[in-house]
Every structure is written in structure tokens, then in C-alpha cells.
mmCIF file of C-alpha atoms in Angstrom:
data_model
loop_
_atom_site.group_PDB
_atom_site.id
_atom_site.type_symbol
_atom_site.label_atom_id
_atom_site.label_comp_id
_atom_site.label_asym_id
_atom_site.label_seq_id
_atom_site.Cartn_x
_atom_site.Cartn_y
_atom_site.Cartn_z
ATOM 1 C CA MET A 1 9.243 -10.254 -17.585
ATOM 2 C CA ARG A 2 11.104 -9.387 -14.431
ATOM 3 C CA HIS A 3 11.158 -6.200 -12.366
ATOM 4 C CA PHE A 4 14.649 -4.670 -12.479
ATOM 5 C CA GLY A 5 15.431 -7.124 -15.283
ATOM 6 C CA TYR A 6 17.115 -4.329 -17.238
ATOM 7 C CA VAL A 7 19.638 -3.833 -14.423
ATOM 8 C CA PRO A 8 22.887 -5.797 -15.133
ATOM 9 C CA PRO A 9 22.929 -9.157 -13.293
ATOM 10 C CA GLU A 10 26.044 -8.284 -11.289
ATOM 11 C CA VAL A 11 24.386 -5.083 -10.054
ATOM 12 C CA ARG A 12 21.161 -6.904 -9.177
ATOM 13 C CA LYS A 13 23.151 -9.442 -7.211
ATOM 14 C CA GLY A 14 24.595 -6.662 -5.087
ATOM 15 C CA LEU A 15 21.187 -5.093 -4.463
ATOM 16 C CA PHE A 16 18.954 -8.044 -3.691
ATOM 17 C CA HIS A 17 18.881 -10.607 -0.917
ATOM 18 C CA ARG A 18 16.262 -12.326 -3.083
ATOM 19 C CA GLU A 19 15.955 -11.178 -6.681
ATOM 20 C CA PRO A 20 12.582 -10.469 -8.320
ATOM 21 C CA ALA A 21 11.136 -13.582 -9.955
ATOM 22 C CA GLU A 22 10.405 -13.870 -13.651
ATOM 23 C CA PHE A 23 6.763 -14.047 -14.698
ATOM 24 C CA SER A 24 4.713 -14.007 -17.888
ATOM 25 C CA ALA A 25 1.327 -12.704 -18.987
ATOM 26 C CA ASP A 26 0.011 -16.216 -18.349
ATOM 27 C CA ALA A 27 0.901 -16.112 -14.626
ATOM 28 C CA PRO A 28 -1.952 -16.432 -12.108
ATOM 29 C CA GLY A 29 -4.043 -13.286 -11.764
ATOM 30 C CA ALA A 30 -3.206 -12.855 -8.076
ATOM 31 C CA LEU A 31 0.481 -12.577 -8.952
ATOM 32 C CA LEU A 32 -0.093 -10.323 -11.988
ATOM 33 C CA ALA A 33 -2.199 -7.926 -9.909
ATOM 34 C CA VAL A 34 0.766 -7.306 -7.609
ATOM 35 C CA ALA A 35 3.284 -7.332 -10.462
ATOM 36 C CA LEU A 36 1.525 -4.481 -12.336
ATOM 37 C CA GLY A 37 3.634 -1.996 -10.382
ATOM 38 C CA ALA A 38 3.688 1.413 -12.042
ATOM 39 C CA THR A 39 1.083 1.187 -14.810
ATOM 40 C CA LEU A 40 2.035 3.729 -17.457
ATOM 41 C CA TYR A 41 -0.773 5.359 -19.453
ATOM 42 C CA SER A 42 -0.290 6.546 -23.025
ATOM 43 C CA PRO A 43 -2.799 8.093 -25.465
ATOM 44 C CA ALA A 44 -3.641 5.676 -28.276
ATOM 45 C CA THR A 45 -3.205 8.524 -30.768
ATOM 46 C CA ARG A 46 0.597 8.514 -30.553
ATOM 47 C CA PRO A 47 1.957 7.877 -34.079
ATOM 48 C CA ARG A 48 4.952 5.896 -32.773
ATOM 49 C CA LEU A 49 3.064 4.013 -30.101
ATOM 50 C CA ALA A 50 4.720 0.656 -30.841
ATOM 51 C CA GLU A 51 8.148 2.259 -30.573
ATOM 52 C CA ASP A 52 7.120 3.900 -27.284
ATOM 53 C CA VAL A 53 5.954 0.553 -25.869
ATOM 54 C CA ARG A 54 9.232 -1.142 -26.755
ATOM 55 C CA LYS A 55 11.267 1.722 -25.287
ATOM 56 C CA GLN A 56 9.351 1.708 -22.022
ATOM 57 C CA ALA A 57 9.628 -2.073 -21.746
ATOM 58 C CA ALA A 58 13.410 -1.730 -22.044
ATOM 59 C CA ARG A 59 13.329 0.833 -19.212
ATOM 60 C CA GLY A 60 11.489 -1.486 -16.833
ATOM 61 C CA VAL A 61 7.805 -0.760 -17.441
ATOM 62 C CA VAL A 62 5.825 -3.959 -16.874
ATOM 63 C CA SER A 63 2.265 -2.736 -17.531
ATOM 64 C CA MET A 64 0.861 -0.109 -19.892
ATOM 65 C CA VAL A 65 -2.598 1.232 -20.674
ATOM 66 C CA LEU A 66 -3.209 2.534 -24.186
ATOM 67 C CA CYS A 67 -5.992 5.036 -23.730
ATOM 68 C CA LEU A 68 -9.019 5.722 -25.935
ATOM 69 C CA GLU A 69 -10.890 7.644 -23.241
ATOM 70 C CA ASP A 70 -10.184 10.923 -21.423
ATOM 71 C CA SER A 71 -6.630 11.380 -22.742
ATOM 72 C CA ILE A 72 -7.874 11.959 -26.307
ATOM 73 C CA ASP A 73 -10.404 14.311 -27.887
ATOM 74 C CA ASP A 74 -13.876 12.976 -28.668
ATOM 75 C CA ALA A 75 -13.282 13.631 -32.367
ATOM 76 C CA GLU A 76 -10.121 11.483 -32.365
ATOM 77 C CA VAL A 77 -11.640 8.176 -31.264
ATOM 78 C CA ALA A 78 -12.036 6.531 -34.682
ATOM 79 C CA ALA A 79 -8.526 7.508 -35.784
ATOM 80 C CA ALA A 80 -7.119 6.388 -32.432
ATOM 81 C CA GLU A 81 -8.733 2.968 -32.820
ATOM 82 C CA GLU A 82 -7.221 2.596 -36.288
ATOM 83 C CA ASN A 83 -3.838 3.666 -34.989
ATOM 84 C CA LEU A 84 -4.095 1.215 -32.095
ATOM 85 C CA VAL A 85 -4.776 -1.696 -34.458
ATOM 86 C CA ARG A 86 -1.798 -0.723 -36.662
ATOM 87 C CA GLN A 87 0.530 -0.356 -33.689
ATOM 88 C CA PHE A 88 -0.477 -3.740 -32.244
ATOM 89 C CA ALA A 89 0.254 -5.318 -35.629
ATOM 90 C CA ASP A 90 3.692 -3.669 -35.582
ATOM 91 C CA LEU A 91 4.359 -5.011 -32.076
ATOM 92 C CA HIS A 92 3.203 -8.477 -33.106
ATOM 93 C CA ARG A 93 5.517 -8.539 -36.120
ATOM 94 C CA GLY A 94 8.476 -7.283 -34.138
ATOM 95 C CA GLY A 95 8.208 -9.733 -31.250
ATOM 96 C CA GLY A 96 10.460 -9.283 -28.230
ATOM 97 C CA ASP A 97 9.710 -8.629 -24.579
ATOM 98 C CA LEU A 98 6.691 -6.392 -24.075
ATOM 99 C CA PRO A 99 4.764 -5.152 -21.036
ATOM 100 C CA LEU A 100 1.305 -6.318 -20.102
ATOM 101 C CA LEU A 101 -0.858 -4.255 -22.475
ATOM 102 C CA PHE A 102 -4.358 -3.007 -21.684
ATOM 103 C CA VAL A 103 -6.715 -0.771 -23.680
ATOM 104 C CA ARG A 104 -8.845 1.820 -21.928
ATOM 105 C CA VAL A 105 -12.155 2.022 -23.786
ATOM 106 C CA ARG A 106 -15.117 4.382 -23.636
ATOM 107 C CA GLU A 107 -18.023 2.075 -24.458
ATOM 108 C CA PRO A 108 -18.711 -1.672 -24.117
ATOM 109 C CA ARG A 109 -19.081 -2.143 -27.878
ATOM 110 C CA GLN A 110 -15.441 -1.207 -28.380
ATOM 111 C CA ILE A 111 -14.243 -4.305 -26.523
ATOM 112 C CA PRO A 112 -15.366 -7.055 -28.949
ATOM 113 C CA ASP A 113 -14.856 -4.744 -31.907
ATOM 114 C CA LEU A 114 -11.214 -4.023 -31.084
ATOM 115 C CA ALA A 115 -10.450 -7.593 -30.038
ATOM 116 C CA GLY A 116 -11.693 -8.726 -33.441
ATOM 117 C CA ARG A 117 -9.861 -6.033 -35.388
ATOM 118 C CA LEU A 118 -6.554 -6.890 -33.707
ATOM 119 C CA GLY A 119 -6.507 -10.281 -35.403
ATOM 120 C CA PRO A 120 -3.494 -12.420 -34.376
ATOM 121 C CA ALA A 121 -2.081 -9.443 -32.421
ATOM 122 C CA VAL A 122 -4.824 -9.998 -29.825
ATOM 123 C CA ASP A 123 -2.331 -12.417 -28.262
ATOM 124 C CA LEU A 124 -0.455 -9.338 -26.988
ATOM 125 C CA LEU A 125 -3.532 -7.942 -25.241
ATOM 126 C CA SER A 126 -3.917 -8.583 -21.517
ATOM 127 C CA GLY A 127 -7.283 -6.872 -21.169
ATOM 128 C CA PHE A 128 -9.301 -3.682 -20.947
ATOM 129 C CA VAL A 129 -9.604 -0.774 -18.532
ATOM 130 C CA LEU A 130 -13.253 0.081 -17.850
ATOM 131 C CA PRO A 131 -13.990 3.761 -17.082
ATOM 132 C CA LYS A 132 -16.436 5.282 -14.575
ATOM 133 C CA PHE A 133 -17.351 1.865 -13.269
ATOM 134 C CA THR A 134 -20.580 1.301 -11.349
ATOM 135 C CA GLU A 135 -22.925 -1.684 -11.218
ATOM 136 C CA GLU A 136 -25.219 -0.202 -13.868
ATOM 137 C CA ARG A 137 -22.441 0.806 -16.248
ATOM 138 C CA GLY A 138 -20.063 -2.016 -15.390
ATOM 139 C CA VAL A 139 -22.187 -5.041 -16.229
ATOM 140 C CA PRO A 140 -22.373 -4.269 -19.991
ATOM 141 C CA PHE A 141 -18.576 -3.781 -20.055
ATOM 142 C CA LEU A 142 -17.959 -7.128 -18.356
ATOM 143 C CA GLU A 143 -20.472 -8.921 -20.586
ATOM 144 C CA ALA A 144 -18.680 -7.474 -23.616
ATOM 145 C CA LEU A 145 -15.345 -8.633 -22.170
ATOM 146 C CA THR A 146 -16.698 -12.159 -21.743
ATOM 147 C CA ALA A 147 -17.847 -12.219 -25.360
ATOM 148 C CA ALA A 148 -14.513 -10.858 -26.622
ATOM 149 C CA GLU A 149 -12.621 -13.411 -24.564
ATOM 150 C CA ALA A 150 -14.630 -16.273 -26.056
ATOM 151 C CA ALA A 151 -14.042 -14.978 -29.582
ATOM 152 C CA ALA A 152 -10.320 -14.452 -28.994
ATOM 153 C CA GLY A 153 -9.881 -17.873 -27.414
ATOM 154 C CA ARG A 154 -7.697 -16.526 -24.633
ATOM 155 C CA PRO A 155 -8.152 -14.922 -21.199
ATOM 156 C CA LEU A 156 -8.674 -11.165 -21.036
ATOM 157 C CA TYR A 157 -8.677 -9.222 -17.779
ATOM 158 C CA ALA A 158 -10.724 -6.222 -16.702
ATOM 159 C CA MET A 159 -9.442 -3.305 -14.646
ATOM 160 C CA PRO A 160 -12.451 -1.189 -13.608
ATOM 161 C CA VAL A 161 -11.746 2.449 -12.776
ATOM 162 C CA LEU A 162 -13.598 3.740 -9.712
ATOM 163 C CA GLU A 163 -14.139 7.413 -10.502
ATOM 164 C CA SER A 164 -17.854 8.125 -10.765
ATOM 165 C CA PRO A 165 -19.647 10.978 -8.935
ATOM 166 C CA GLU A 166 -21.989 8.411 -7.357
ATOM 167 C CA LEU A 167 -18.981 6.925 -5.587
ATOM 168 C CA LEU A 168 -17.751 10.306 -4.414
ATOM 169 C CA HIS A 169 -21.033 11.739 -3.135
ATOM 170 C CA LEU A 170 -21.731 10.722 0.434
ATOM 171 C CA GLU A 171 -25.461 10.083 -0.006
ATOM 172 C CA SER A 172 -24.892 7.515 -2.780
ATOM 173 C CA ARG A 173 -21.486 6.104 -1.834
ATOM 174 C CA ALA A 174 -22.522 3.080 0.226
ATOM 175 C CA GLU A 175 -25.101 1.948 -2.335
ATOM 176 C CA THR A 176 -22.643 2.470 -5.206
ATOM 177 C CA LEU A 177 -19.886 0.525 -3.447
ATOM 178 C CA GLY A 178 -22.312 -2.297 -2.708
ATOM 179 C CA GLY A 179 -23.270 -2.490 -6.381
ATOM 180 C CA ILE A 180 -19.653 -2.448 -7.513
ATOM 181 C CA ARG A 181 -18.849 -5.215 -5.058
ATOM 182 C CA ARG A 182 -21.695 -7.407 -6.351
ATOM 183 C CA THR A 183 -20.581 -6.869 -9.929
ATOM 184 C CA VAL A 184 -16.862 -7.507 -9.554
ATOM 185 C CA ASP A 185 -17.500 -10.487 -7.290
ATOM 186 C CA LYS A 186 -19.641 -12.073 -10.015
ATOM 187 C CA TYR A 187 -16.759 -11.672 -12.487
ATOM 188 C CA ARG A 188 -14.000 -12.245 -9.926
ATOM 189 C CA ASP A 189 -11.852 -14.445 -12.182
ATOM 190 C CA ARG A 190 -11.710 -11.730 -14.824
ATOM 191 C CA VAL A 191 -11.141 -8.677 -12.607
ATOM 192 C CA LEU A 192 -7.390 -8.201 -12.230
ATOM 193 C CA ALA A 193 -7.350 -5.003 -10.164
ATOM 194 C CA LEU A 194 -9.453 -1.969 -9.321
ATOM 195 C CA ARG A 195 -8.044 1.441 -10.219
ATOM 196 C CA LEU A 196 -8.839 4.744 -8.488
ATOM 197 C CA GLY A 197 -9.688 7.825 -10.573
ATOM 198 C CA VAL A 198 -8.694 10.497 -8.086
ATOM 199 C CA THR A 199 -8.457 13.227 -10.739
ATOM 200 C CA ASP A 200 -12.177 12.767 -11.436
ATOM 201 C CA PHE A 201 -12.914 12.862 -7.699
ATOM 202 C CA CYS A 202 -11.148 16.212 -7.404
ATOM 203 C CA SER A 203 -12.858 17.501 -10.542
ATOM 204 C CA ALA A 204 -16.303 17.030 -8.998
ATOM 205 C CA TYR A 205 -15.424 19.717 -6.433
ATOM 206 C CA GLY A 206 -13.179 21.915 -8.562
ATOM 207 C CA LEU A 207 -10.087 20.756 -6.661
ATOM 208 C CA ARG A 208 -6.526 20.043 -7.711
ATOM 209 C CA ARG A 209 -3.837 19.045 -5.246
ATOM 210 C CA ALA A 210 -0.526 20.918 -5.332
ATOM 211 C CA PRO A 211 2.781 19.095 -5.919
ATOM 212 C CA ASP A 212 3.618 19.238 -2.225
ATOM 213 C CA MET A 213 0.326 17.532 -1.295
ATOM 214 C CA THR A 214 -0.719 13.901 -1.549
ATOM 215 C CA ALA A 215 -4.172 12.520 -2.281
ATOM 216 C CA TYR A 216 -4.435 11.816 1.431
ATOM 217 C CA ASP A 217 -4.137 15.527 2.252
ATOM 218 C CA VAL A 218 -7.382 16.147 0.331
ATOM 219 C CA GLN A 219 -9.788 14.881 2.946
ATOM 220 C CA ILE A 220 -12.762 14.290 0.677
ATOM 221 C CA VAL A 221 -10.569 12.120 -1.576
ATOM 222 C CA ALA A 222 -8.962 10.330 1.367
ATOM 223 C CA SER A 223 -12.402 9.403 2.678
ATOM 224 C CA VAL A 224 -13.338 7.760 -0.641
ATOM 225 C CA ILE A 225 -10.070 5.811 -0.760
ATOM 226 C CA ALA A 226 -10.700 4.579 2.773
ATOM 227 C CA ASP A 227 -14.233 3.440 1.926
ATOM 228 C CA VAL A 228 -13.108 1.708 -1.282
ATOM 229 C CA VAL A 229 -10.433 -0.253 0.592
ATOM 230 C CA ASN A 230 -12.864 -0.979 3.421
ATOM 231 C CA THR A 231 -15.402 -2.470 0.996
ATOM 232 C CA LEU A 232 -13.284 -3.871 -1.829
ATOM 233 C CA GLY A 233 -9.746 -4.322 -0.518
ATOM 234 C CA ARG A 234 -10.243 -6.649 2.437
ATOM 235 C CA ALA A 235 -7.598 -9.261 3.230
ATOM 236 C CA ASP A 236 -10.105 -12.008 4.088
ATOM 237 C CA GLY A 237 -10.235 -13.507 0.601
ATOM 238 C CA THR A 238 -13.152 -11.367 -0.568
ATOM 239 C CA GLY A 239 -11.073 -8.341 -1.579
ATOM 240 C CA PHE A 240 -9.309 -7.200 -4.727
ATOM 241 C CA THR A 241 -6.051 -5.436 -5.462
ATOM 242 C CA VAL A 242 -6.722 -1.681 -5.444
ATOM 243 C CA THR A 243 -4.073 0.439 -7.166
ATOM 244 C CA GLY A 244 -2.737 3.842 -6.131
ATOM 245 C CA PRO A 245 -3.975 7.057 -7.757
ATOM 246 C CA VAL A 246 -2.190 8.978 -10.472
ATOM 247 C CA TRP A 247 0.481 11.565 -9.654
ATOM 248 C CA GLU A 248 -0.067 14.514 -11.986
ATOM 249 C CA TYR A 249 3.270 16.352 -11.822
ATOM 250 C CA PHE A 250 6.300 15.526 -13.920
ATOM 251 C CA ARG A 251 8.459 18.639 -14.227
ATOM 252 C CA VAL A 252 11.345 16.637 -12.804
ATOM 253 C CA GLN A 253 13.617 14.875 -15.246
ATOM 254 C CA GLU A 254 15.539 11.825 -14.083
ATOM 255 C CA ARG A 255 18.814 13.116 -15.463
ATOM 256 C CA MET A 256 18.599 16.086 -13.071
ATOM 257 C CA PHE A 257 18.892 14.089 -9.881
ATOM 258 C CA LYS A 258 20.649 10.908 -11.004
ATOM 259 C CA PRO A 259 24.149 12.464 -10.663
ATOM 260 C CA GLN A 260 23.341 13.552 -7.112
ATOM 261 C CA LEU A 261 22.422 10.001 -6.175
ATOM 262 C CA ARG A 262 25.548 8.617 -7.837
ATOM 263 C CA ARG A 263 27.828 11.062 -5.999
ATOM 264 C CA SER A 264 26.269 10.425 -2.604
ATOM 265 C CA PRO A 265 28.508 8.412 -0.263
ATOM 266 C CA PHE A 266 25.242 7.233 1.352
ATOM 267 C CA THR A 267 26.157 8.793 4.667
ATOM 268 C CA GLY A 268 22.844 10.206 5.814
ATOM 269 C CA ARG A 269 21.577 8.913 2.497
ATOM 270 C CA ALA A 270 17.873 9.247 3.273
ATOM 271 C CA GLU A 271 18.358 12.945 3.987
ATOM 272 C CA LYS A 272 20.479 13.419 0.865
ATOM 273 C CA LEU A 273 17.900 11.692 -1.286
ATOM 274 C CA ARG A 274 15.045 13.650 0.220
ATOM 275 C CA ALA A 275 16.889 16.936 -0.355
ATOM 276 C CA ALA A 276 17.658 16.043 -3.969
ATOM 277 C CA LEU A 277 14.102 15.039 -4.769
ATOM 278 C CA ILE A 278 12.408 17.870 -2.897
ATOM 279 C CA GLU A 279 14.441 20.237 -5.050
ATOM 280 C CA HIS A 280 12.870 18.684 -8.131
ATOM 281 C CA ASP A 281 9.269 18.330 -6.882
ATOM 282 C CA MET A 282 9.423 14.564 -6.271
ATOM 283 C CA ASP A 283 8.924 14.577 -2.523
ATOM 284 C CA GLY A 284 5.141 14.587 -2.875
ATOM 285 C CA LEU A 285 5.247 11.532 -5.141
ATOM 286 C CA LEU A 286 7.489 9.619 -2.735
ATOM 287 C CA ARG A 287 5.264 10.422 0.232
ATOM 288 C CA GLU A 288 2.152 9.430 -1.697
ATOM 289 C CA ILE A 289 3.661 6.072 -2.709
ATOM 290 C CA GLU A 290 4.438 5.358 0.939
ATOM 291 C CA LEU A 291 0.936 6.417 1.990
ATOM 292 C CA ASP A 292 -0.619 4.271 -0.747
ATOM 293 C CA ARG A 293 0.860 1.153 0.800
ATOM 294 C CA ALA A 294 0.041 2.248 4.339
ATOM 295 C CA ASN A 295 -3.603 2.608 3.243
ATOM 296 C CA GLY A 296 -3.862 -0.786 1.539
ATOM 297 C CA LEU A 297 -3.108 0.127 -2.094
ATOM 298 C CA GLN A 298 -0.611 -1.582 -4.392
ATOM 299 C CA GLY A 299 1.045 -0.236 -7.535
ATOM 300 C CA LYS A 300 0.180 3.128 -9.063
ATOM 301 C CA THR A 301 -1.286 4.746 -12.137
ATOM 302 C CA CYS A 302 1.448 6.763 -13.881
ATOM 303 C CA ILE A 303 1.277 9.304 -16.687
ATOM 304 C CA HIS A 304 5.004 9.977 -17.033
ATOM 305 C CA PRO A 305 7.975 7.588 -17.338
ATOM 306 C CA SER A 306 9.888 9.442 -14.595
ATOM 307 C CA HIS A 307 7.380 8.110 -12.037
ATOM 308 C CA VAL A 308 8.001 4.439 -12.798
ATOM 309 C CA THR A 309 11.368 3.919 -11.129
ATOM 310 C CA PRO A 310 10.376 5.528 -7.797
ATOM 311 C CA VAL A 311 7.228 3.367 -7.651
ATOM 312 C CA HIS A 312 9.207 0.192 -8.314
ATOM 313 C CA ALA A 313 12.079 1.093 -5.995
ATOM 314 C CA LEU A 314 9.637 1.683 -3.138
ATOM 315 C CA SER A 315 7.867 -1.604 -3.951
ATOM 316 C CA VAL A 316 10.948 -3.695 -3.172
ATOM 317 C CA VAL A 317 10.546 -5.434 0.186
ATOM 318 C CA SER A 318 13.122 -4.389 2.749
ATOM 319 C CA HIS A 319 15.259 -7.045 4.399
ATOM 320 C CA GLU A 320 13.657 -6.277 7.760
ATOM 321 C CA GLU A 321 10.107 -6.591 6.393
ATOM 322 C CA PHE A 322 11.017 -9.892 4.783
ATOM 323 C CA MET A 323 12.493 -11.353 7.943
ATOM 324 C CA ASP A 324 9.414 -10.313 9.938
ATOM 325 C CA ALA A 325 7.050 -11.822 7.363
ATOM 326 C CA GLU A 326 8.941 -15.108 7.226
ATOM 327 C CA ASP A 327 9.032 -15.366 11.007
ATOM 328 C CA ILE A 328 5.281 -14.752 11.280
ATOM 329 C CA LEU A 329 4.469 -17.405 8.649
ATOM 330 C CA LYS A 330 6.633 -20.207 10.043
ATOM 331 C CA PRO A 331 4.487 -23.353 10.485
ATOM 332 C CA GLU A 332 5.298 -23.543 14.173
ATOM 333 C CA ARG A 333 3.696 -20.096 14.601
ATOM 334 C CA TYR A 334 0.257 -21.128 13.319
ATOM 335 C CA GLY A 335 -1.063 -21.403 16.854
ATOM 336 C CA GLY A 336 -0.490 -17.696 17.364
ATOM 337 C CA GLY A 337 1.515 -15.887 19.984
ATOM 338 C CA VAL A 338 3.757 -12.856 20.082
ATOM 339 C CA MET A 339 7.512 -12.506 19.595
ATOM 340 C CA ARG A 340 10.223 -9.920 19.310
ATOM 341 C CA SER A 341 11.266 -9.163 15.730
ATOM 342 C CA ALA A 342 14.655 -10.267 14.421
ATOM 343 C CA ALA A 343 15.661 -6.594 14.376
ATOM 344 C CA ALA A 344 14.649 -6.368 18.046
ATOM 345 C CA ASN A 345 12.703 -3.164 17.395
ATOM 346 C CA LYS A 346 9.047 -4.252 17.245
ATOM 347 C CA MET A 347 6.456 -6.802 18.302
ATOM 348 C CA ASN A 348 5.302 -9.407 15.804
ATOM 349 C CA GLU A 349 1.916 -10.785 16.820
ATOM 350 C CA VAL A 350 1.317 -13.850 14.680
ATOM 351 C CA LYS A 351 -2.434 -13.874 14.096
ATOM 352 C CA PRO A 352 -3.064 -10.112 13.608
ATOM 353 C CA HIS A 353 0.018 -9.736 11.382
ATOM 354 C CA ARG A 354 -0.513 -12.850 9.244
ATOM 355 C CA ALA A 355 -2.401 -11.134 6.403
ATOM 356 C CA TRP A 356 0.278 -8.418 6.271
ATOM 357 C CA ALA A 357 2.990 -11.083 6.118
ATOM 358 C CA GLU A 358 1.260 -12.950 3.283
ATOM 359 C CA ARG A 359 0.844 -9.747 1.295
ATOM 360 C CA THR A 360 4.487 -8.817 1.927
ATOM 361 C CA LEU A 361 5.775 -12.163 0.619
ATOM 362 C CA ARG A 362 3.638 -11.839 -2.530
ATOM 363 C CA ARG A 363 5.255 -8.453 -3.125
ATOM 364 C CA ALA A 364 8.676 -9.952 -2.400
ATOM 365 C CA GLU A 365 8.124 -12.578 -5.086
ATOM 366 C CA VAL A 366 7.699 -10.036 -7.884
ATOM 367 C CA PHE A 367 9.738 -7.057 -6.630
ATOM 368 C CA GLY A 368 12.443 -8.892 -4.702
ATOM 369 C CA VAL A 369 13.961 -8.377 -1.267
ATOM 370 C CA ALA A 370 16.713 -5.811 -0.741
ATOM 371 C CA ARG A 371 19.952 -6.752 0.963
ATOM 372 C CA GLU A 372 20.184 -5.686 4.571
ATOM 373 C CA ASP A 373 22.452 -2.708 3.810
ATOM 374 C CA VAL A 374 20.590 -1.599 0.656
ATOM 375 C CA SER A 375 18.045 1.210 0.816
ATOM 376 C CA PHE A 376 15.636 2.903 -1.549
ATOM 377 C CA VAL A 377 18.483 5.229 -2.596
ATOM 378 C CA GLU A 378 20.553 2.471 -4.182
ATOM 379 C CA LEU A 379 17.503 0.858 -5.750
ATOM 380 C CA LEU A 380 16.413 4.150 -7.291
ATOM 381 C CA ALA A 381 19.903 4.960 -8.546
ATOM 382 C CA ALA A 382 20.332 1.503 -10.084
ATOM 383 C CA GLY A 383 16.943 1.733 -11.760
ATOM 384 C CA LEU A 384 17.532 5.043 -13.533
ATOM 385 C CA PRO A 385 18.412 4.733 -17.218
#
């Protein structure tokens, strides 16, 4: 797998100062957690699920969640499980390049049951997404994962979803976060990333953000995100990758704004892009992606393919960021100090900025580094099918 791998090599060469690296499902977990990028959810009831997975892989999707939980009706679970097993068998027979595949379950018992029913196709499974995760509910899920992993004879990752009312409510939040931290720390090697269930947070108060608002404009949601990152996303070696929340709106179709990007002479390109995407209700998504990173989140949960390319384009490290990060991490800088950036527009203070620089270079490894004269506009345009 490689981000932007579907873009022709000659085009990639013109876009990237350093191209995204190739990686496989067997890569170290720390790299895979960053490489997840835009994780596309799909109901496990879809009759052509295997075909959908192959199509999305060809369009640049690197991680997918096949959902047996909230995206399907309670009465559909048994049929969805049967469909999932059939579709995995189809994918296994067909071979080819596939995304990292995860299954979102409802109950712990489903984990060993499904892993067993998949048979040889379990080799395509990267792990399970665990809903409404707390210490009390999470331990049985992780114990079931451990058992399934032993039976399958291969590593399986967990991605807990933080979405419970106990986490949202102020009087129980600190205790709930402490319990989650104890649980995921115990199973650290198996926890790939923590996912935020912002839709459930809003639901608890009868809220729904409009398309011109981000999750950070809903203050009660923003406060939970801040506390989750504070407790579980620290950069001191104790934290985990925390992914960005879902964006619910998808009225925009890529074909509507692709011609506008292609015609742009890239004079005032940021303004042209913003105008084109505002017209089609994408401005909120772009702002939320930027705010995700500013608030310590990486990647994003996605429910529509049109969200994937913007997430990945905004994940590419800019040339300026890369130069700053490399300067900060030079061996001769280990003693600390402060220096002017290569762009001569900011201060780089070695010790306070070191964790940022390390995180930036991890992102650069999987998403690449843009050329100095290449912006998000060109990356987005090149990434559209």
C-alpha cells in the first residue's frame, strides 16, 4: 500500500519532494496508526461489499471498517455476519491490493466467532472496532480479541470507539477516562488507535452540527475531545493515536468541483479553492480536518468516499513543515536552543518543538512531503478520480 499510489508516477514526482513510502499490513503498529488516514465505514449488509472494497482501494482508500453495529438494523445482524463471511471469501479468492480491513462488532462474542468463520480469509483482517468503549465494557472485548488472535495465529488490532455517555457527562468523565486509560495501557500492543464517536456525543444532548460548523464549534463536544487528548493522546510515550470525528455531510460530489480545480491557474489558488468548496458545502470539512490536527488528532472517520481525498491531501506534510522538523531533530540540536526557521518566518525552539517534529516526520513517511511550490490545491486535484 502507498498513499497516492494510484496517482501516475510522473505526476507524483511533480507533487512530492519526498514521496509517500510503501507499507503493508505487517508494518509496525505505530506506523499503521498514522497511515490509517481517512478510514471509510461501510455497512456489512452491502450485497457487493467485496466489489466496493476493491473499488475504494483503487481510489486510494487505505483503511476500511465493515460495520455490524449502528449502521445496520438490529434485525439484520445475523444476515450481515453471513454476508461479511461471504464477501471476505470473495476478496480472498480474488487477491490484489486491499485496504486494511476492520470489522465493527456489537458484542465480544462476535470477535472469536467471526474470526473462526472467516477461515483462511482471516488473513485479510487487520482487527476489530470496539463500540462504546469503557473499562467495564472494554475488557471483555479485548479478552475476546486476544483469544481470536491466538486461534487465528496472527496479530489482530483493536480500535476502541470512545462514545459512551459516561465519557460525555462531566460528573463521570474523569473516572471513565482513567478506566479507559488503564484498560488500553494493559493491551497497548494490540490497541492501534482510539476513535471518537462525536455523533453519539451530540445525540446525548439532542444536538447536530450544521454543515458550516465543525465539532470544535460545539463546545460540549470540544471539551470532551480536549479531555480525551489530554488523558490518552500525550506525546510522552504513554499516549495513543486518537482519530478525528466523522463528518456527516456528503451532498458534494467530486465531479462538481474537480473541473474548477483543473481550470485554476493557481493564482490566488487558496481563495479559488475555498470558493469552489464553500459552494459545495466542503468548507466545514476542510476546516475540521485542519482543527483535528491542531488539537492533536490524526486521520478521520469517513462515511462517504468524497471525504477521503481531502483528508489525505491535508495530511501531506508541507515543505516548510518538513524543513522545520528536520532542523529541530538534527543531532547537533539535542542540547536545545532556539533558531530562526529556514523560511525565516518563525522561531523553532528545539526542546519544546521536538515532539511536534517527531510526529511530523512520522506523517511525512506515510503521506509524503509536498514540493515547495505545491499546495493542497494540486494535491487535491491530483487525488480526484
